[in-house]
Amino acid sequence: MAQNNCYYNESMQFFYDKVGKRQGLNSTMLITVQVVGSTFCIFILVANSMVIAAVITNKRFHYPFYYLLANLAASDFLAGIAYVYLMFNTGDVSPTLTIREYFFRQGLLDVSLSASLANLLVIALERYISVMNWKVHSNLTKRRVILLIVLVWSISIFMGAVPSMGWNCICSLDSCSAMAPIFSRSYLIFWSVSNLIIFVAMVAIYMRIYAYVKRKTTMLMSHTSSSLNRKRTPIKLIKTVMAVLGAFVVCWTPGLIVMLLDGLKCEDCKLQKLKSLMLLLAVANSVMNPCIYSYKDEEMWTTFKNLMRCIGNGTRRQRSTRANAKPLGSSQDASTSPPASEERKSDDNGSLDS
């Protein structure tokens, strides 16, 4: 039905014809995208499932940081599902989709990617609170962590649903995007700029952490000749922070810029050729997150090994007991679980130094 020049009953072929800029992938590129994408998705699903399982089974991970880490893993898990769905509903299938099916396809992807980004920001804030107080873990209560998690998903679902709620070009074909033919260009500008602002906020937070940790570490080294553990902890945090920033810049900035250029109607930018590659690059961030936040944690690695070794060999209670009984090494960083002795200190004063 078309009312007031709106085209809700048309298939996506109608909108692709209107924008007139759809360029299908050749067979080689399509196969490459599907193979690489499938590999990414398998890793995303398996790795993030293990992160969630590790946080649930190991009592050493029952802290605000790890609850947020598990939520990040959940959002990245959804990103893997969203990309699998996209791969089976793209290419020659895209023009045959209904408007509702297209909104669902894009909304699922937008929700998962928005949730990943929002989780990264929340984790940055949690780390900021902890490091500024020179503590291993923040004093966030479980209730506040749950509220943060609910807020993350509420905002992400809203961001994914906004186009289907009216911010689209179904009734204004002149404002349609070339990359997403029923999305309004103004929405793409809003989405890309808002995410770039979050990126800038994350950079500011992490640079503040970097400066504080560097100053604090220098003070400890000049006044203390013992407790090497405490001096190594902030140094390793700096490396983790820089790795997070590097991964985010590489994976997200190009896609956001391409989306912004599409919103600004850059007709000479040949954005269609970059669309699939930018999407792969963005999804790659969900691959890197478990590696950066989890796999550099020796206790997390130990829990992973126990989970894999004990599948079909022992009960969940036995696996959890072995993981919880594992003493931590001296190479833990401030973003990971402290050694048993440090945990007891944290219970008394919650600080890295006495």
XYZ file of C-alpha atoms in Angstrom:
354
model
C 0.000 0.000 0.000
C 1.343 3.423 -0.904
C -0.154 6.289 1.103
C 1.071 9.885 0.941
C 3.906 8.757 -1.360
C 5.028 6.037 1.061
C 6.033 2.610 -0.241
C 5.621 0.163 2.622
C 4.405 -2.651 0.389
C 7.325 -2.651 -2.022
C 10.166 -5.157 -2.018
C 13.751 -4.067 -1.585
C 14.231 -4.344 -5.354
C 12.118 -1.189 -5.704
C 14.423 0.796 -3.397
C 17.604 -0.588 -4.937
C 16.303 0.529 -8.328
C 15.522 3.977 -6.958
C 18.992 4.599 -5.541
C 20.402 3.038 -8.705
C 23.799 2.320 -7.200
C 23.696 -1.297 -6.139
C 26.818 -3.209 -7.151
C 26.680 -6.911 -6.427
C 29.824 -8.740 -5.373
C 31.513 -10.900 -7.976
C 31.682 -14.602 -7.200
C 35.299 -14.473 -5.990
C 34.652 -11.589 -3.599
C 31.418 -13.171 -2.348
C 33.150 -16.482 -1.609
C 35.994 -14.650 0.137
C 33.590 -12.687 2.303
C 31.623 -15.821 3.191
C 34.707 -17.909 4.008
C 36.378 -15.211 6.097
C 33.062 -14.257 7.669
C 32.252 -17.864 8.574
C 35.686 -18.297 10.159
C 35.194 -15.126 12.173
C 31.729 -16.198 13.269
C 32.818 -19.652 14.428
C 35.591 -18.120 16.514
C 33.275 -15.415 17.876
C 30.626 -17.917 18.956
C 33.070 -20.390 20.531
C 35.406 -17.870 22.175
C 32.679 -15.711 23.676
C 30.747 -18.748 24.895
C 33.866 -19.814 26.777
C 34.297 -16.337 28.260
C 30.728 -16.399 29.597
C 31.160 -19.952 30.908
C 34.432 -19.018 32.605
C 32.890 -16.024 34.393
C 29.966 -18.165 35.570
C 32.002 -21.144 36.804
C 35.010 -19.412 38.358
C 34.264 -17.543 41.594
C 37.425 -15.472 41.154
C 35.641 -13.697 38.297
C 32.645 -12.617 40.387
C 33.590 -8.934 40.249
C 32.083 -5.949 38.358
C 34.775 -5.988 35.669
C 34.130 -9.622 34.791
C 30.352 -9.223 34.807
C 30.798 -6.440 32.260
C 33.277 -8.598 30.365
C 30.690 -11.382 30.169
C 28.162 -8.858 28.855
C 30.670 -7.768 26.213
C 31.082 -11.412 25.270
C 27.305 -11.740 25.000
C 27.092 -8.755 22.650
C 29.922 -10.135 20.547
C 28.165 -13.515 20.500
C 25.095 -11.743 19.108
C 27.337 -10.063 16.521
C 28.406 -13.513 15.325
C 24.769 -14.596 14.959
C 23.880 -11.332 13.202
C 26.674 -11.735 10.691
C 25.714 -15.346 9.944
C 22.157 -14.166 9.263
C 23.486 -11.375 7.065
C 25.646 -13.707 4.980
C 22.631 -15.833 4.104
C 20.508 -12.774 3.272
C 22.838 -10.672 1.164
C 24.032 -10.550 -2.445
C 21.304 -11.571 -4.859
C 18.975 -12.263 -1.935
C 18.924 -8.636 -0.755
C 16.560 -7.297 -3.470
C 14.027 -10.050 -2.737
C 13.677 -9.109 0.942
C 10.611 -7.316 2.237
C 10.997 -4.033 4.082
C 10.376 -5.775 7.404
C 12.974 -8.454 6.669
C 15.539 -5.817 5.690
C 14.888 -3.830 8.876
C 15.319 -7.018 10.928
C 18.586 -7.915 9.157
C 20.123 -4.492 9.640
C 18.614 -3.981 13.091
C 20.102 -7.219 14.402
C 23.529 -6.147 13.218
C 23.153 -2.601 14.546
C 22.023 -3.841 17.971
C 24.960 -6.220 18.315
C 27.577 -3.725 17.160
C 26.091 -0.923 19.263
C 26.084 -3.223 22.299
C 29.731 -4.140 21.747
C 30.704 -0.496 21.516
C 28.605 0.512 24.518
C 30.103 -2.335 26.558
C 33.611 -1.201 25.683
C 32.721 2.269 26.939
C 31.231 0.930 30.188
C 34.315 -1.248 30.761
C 36.492 1.816 30.192
C 34.499 3.700 32.841
C 34.782 0.775 35.269
C 38.542 0.617 34.735
C 38.747 4.382 35.224
C 36.937 4.179 38.570
C 39.206 1.332 39.702
C 42.526 2.775 38.582
C 41.815 6.293 39.825
C 41.271 4.760 43.290
C 44.310 2.511 42.733
C 42.221 -0.604 43.246
C 42.123 -3.945 41.474
C 38.316 -3.898 41.305
C 35.819 -1.070 41.520
C 33.267 -0.771 44.299
C 30.303 -1.038 41.932
C 27.567 -3.109 43.514
C 25.893 -5.952 41.675
C 22.745 -3.862 41.442
C 24.582 -1.034 39.692
C 26.314 -3.449 37.350
C 22.949 -4.963 36.424
C 21.538 -1.482 35.818
C 24.508 -0.682 33.562
C 23.977 -3.895 31.613
C 20.251 -3.144 31.206
C 21.118 0.394 30.089
C 23.607 -0.908 27.506
C 21.057 -3.249 25.936
C 18.242 -0.689 26.101
C 20.289 1.885 24.220
C 21.515 -0.711 21.717
C 18.016 -2.034 20.987
C 16.766 1.524 20.605
C 19.571 2.354 18.162
C 18.791 -0.747 16.130
C 15.033 -0.086 16.087
C 15.079 3.645 15.287
C 14.982 3.236 11.474
C 12.004 0.865 11.609
C 10.178 3.258 13.955
C 10.139 6.024 11.352
C 13.596 7.438 10.761
C 13.824 6.057 7.243
C 13.299 7.166 3.657
C 10.265 5.037 2.732
C 8.216 8.210 2.405
C 11.068 10.362 1.094
C 13.031 8.531 -1.576
C 15.296 11.515 -2.237
C 16.916 11.063 1.185
C 17.681 7.342 0.773
C 21.173 6.061 1.449
C 23.143 4.277 -1.264
C 24.523 1.624 1.095
C 21.241 0.986 2.967
C 18.507 1.993 0.492
C 15.647 2.405 2.989
C 17.770 4.145 5.605
C 17.714 7.919 5.665
C 21.070 9.581 5.109
C 20.428 11.780 8.150
C 20.173 8.639 10.301
C 23.515 7.365 8.996
C 25.087 10.708 9.879
C 23.569 10.510 13.376
C 24.688 6.890 13.884
C 28.245 7.416 12.690
C 28.790 10.735 14.481
C 27.372 9.437 17.783
C 29.681 6.418 17.635
C 32.665 8.594 16.758
C 31.855 10.731 19.801
C 31.884 7.569 21.943
C 35.227 6.704 20.389
C 36.637 10.115 21.348
C 35.278 9.663 24.881
C 37.005 6.284 25.151
C 40.286 7.760 23.964
C 39.997 10.530 26.559
C 39.243 8.021 29.347
C 42.092 5.707 28.430
C 44.578 8.545 28.014
C 43.619 9.768 31.468
C 44.176 6.265 32.829
C 47.513 6.062 31.009
C 48.731 9.358 32.449
C 47.650 8.487 35.980
C 49.110 4.984 35.947
C 52.409 6.236 34.534
C 52.672 8.908 37.235
C 51.670 6.503 40.003
C 54.093 3.830 38.789
C 56.944 6.341 38.749
C 56.131 7.322 42.324
C 56.076 3.695 43.480
C 59.366 2.905 41.752
C 61.079 5.887 43.355
C 59.827 5.144 46.883
C 59.645 1.350 46.942
C 62.231 -1.295 46.147
C 60.011 -4.296 46.977
C 56.691 -5.693 45.843
C 57.518 -5.956 42.143
C 54.037 -7.297 41.631
C 52.498 -3.944 42.353
C 54.797 -2.140 39.953
C 54.209 -4.563 37.095
C 50.451 -4.402 37.448
C 49.935 -0.825 36.129
C 52.543 -1.342 33.391
C 50.643 -4.334 32.011
C 47.422 -2.332 32.224
C 48.959 0.309 29.943
C 49.765 -2.372 27.347
C 46.221 -3.739 27.504
C 44.744 -0.253 27.158
C 46.881 0.535 24.117
C 45.923 -2.795 22.530
C 42.229 -2.001 23.035
C 42.617 1.449 21.512
C 44.580 0.095 18.562
C 42.015 -2.628 17.822
C 39.146 -0.177 18.051
C 40.779 2.386 15.759
C 41.652 -0.226 13.133
C 38.285 -2.012 13.182
C 35.740 0.761 13.656
C 37.038 4.065 12.309
C 37.087 3.095 8.590
C 33.497 1.803 8.690
C 32.226 4.850 10.554
C 33.920 7.171 8.076
C 32.455 5.264 5.107
C 28.996 5.473 6.688
C 29.415 9.189 7.344
C 30.470 9.800 3.730
C 27.404 7.905 2.541
C 25.224 10.060 4.793
C 26.858 13.156 3.310
C 26.057 11.807 -0.196
C 29.591 11.512 -1.462
C 28.875 10.338 -5.009
C 32.516 10.033 -6.068
C 33.651 7.900 -3.114
C 32.689 4.472 -4.577
C 31.433 3.369 -1.173
C 29.647 0.235 -2.395
C 32.962 -1.469 -3.108
C 34.065 -0.868 0.487
C 30.841 -1.929 2.211
C 31.583 -5.655 2.661
C 35.219 -5.109 3.620
C 34.270 -2.487 6.214
C 31.697 -4.851 7.689
C 34.278 -7.631 7.968
C 36.643 -5.217 9.656
C 33.986 -4.167 12.173
C 33.091 -7.780 12.965
C 36.809 -8.490 13.446
C 36.610 -6.317 16.556
C 34.330 -8.950 18.093
C 37.071 -11.477 17.324
C 39.750 -9.377 18.983
C 37.807 -8.521 22.147
C 38.080 -11.971 23.780
C 41.792 -12.041 22.969
C 42.535 -8.615 24.421
C 40.315 -8.689 27.505
C 40.424 -12.378 28.362
C 43.185 -14.433 26.802
C 45.948 -12.271 28.281
C 44.568 -13.166 31.710
C 46.392 -16.264 32.997
C 43.503 -17.206 35.273
C 41.080 -16.971 32.357
C 43.375 -19.154 30.270
C 43.541 -21.701 33.069
C 39.758 -21.741 33.330
C 39.448 -22.213 29.564
C 41.843 -25.165 29.681
C 39.936 -26.744 32.542
C 36.657 -26.309 30.704
C 38.034 -27.889 27.531
C 39.874 -30.663 29.367
C 36.949 -31.574 31.550
C 34.160 -31.639 28.960
C 32.704 -35.078 29.513
C 35.199 -35.745 32.302
C 33.817 -34.637 35.632
C 30.899 -32.568 36.788
C 30.516 -28.829 36.514
C 31.098 -28.576 40.283
C 34.434 -30.396 39.908
C 35.504 -28.146 37.024
C 34.568 -25.038 38.970
C 36.399 -26.285 42.076
C 39.610 -26.925 40.135
C 39.446 -23.521 38.475
C 38.804 -21.736 41.762
C 41.625 -23.599 43.501
C 44.235 -22.525 40.937
C 46.670 -20.013 42.481
C 47.365 -16.994 40.347
C 50.774 -16.004 39.099
C 52.594 -12.744 39.575
C 51.965 -11.550 36.057
C 48.296 -10.635 36.524
C 47.446 -7.101 35.460
C 45.099 -4.594 37.042
C 42.320 -5.484 34.642
C 42.390 -9.143 35.702
C 41.885 -11.157 38.880
C 44.469 -10.567 41.645
C 46.465 -13.352 43.296
C 44.821 -14.996 46.268
C 46.851 -12.870 48.690
C 45.838 -9.728 46.829
C 42.178 -10.766 46.920
C 42.351 -10.966 50.695
C 43.963 -7.535 50.806
C 41.273 -6.204 48.497
C 38.625 -7.483 50.884
C 40.280 -5.514 53.686
C 41.158 -2.236 51.983
C 40.363 -2.700 48.253
C 43.636 -1.099 47.244
C 46.675 -2.124 45.238
C 49.067 -0.524 47.674
C 49.046 -0.386 51.456
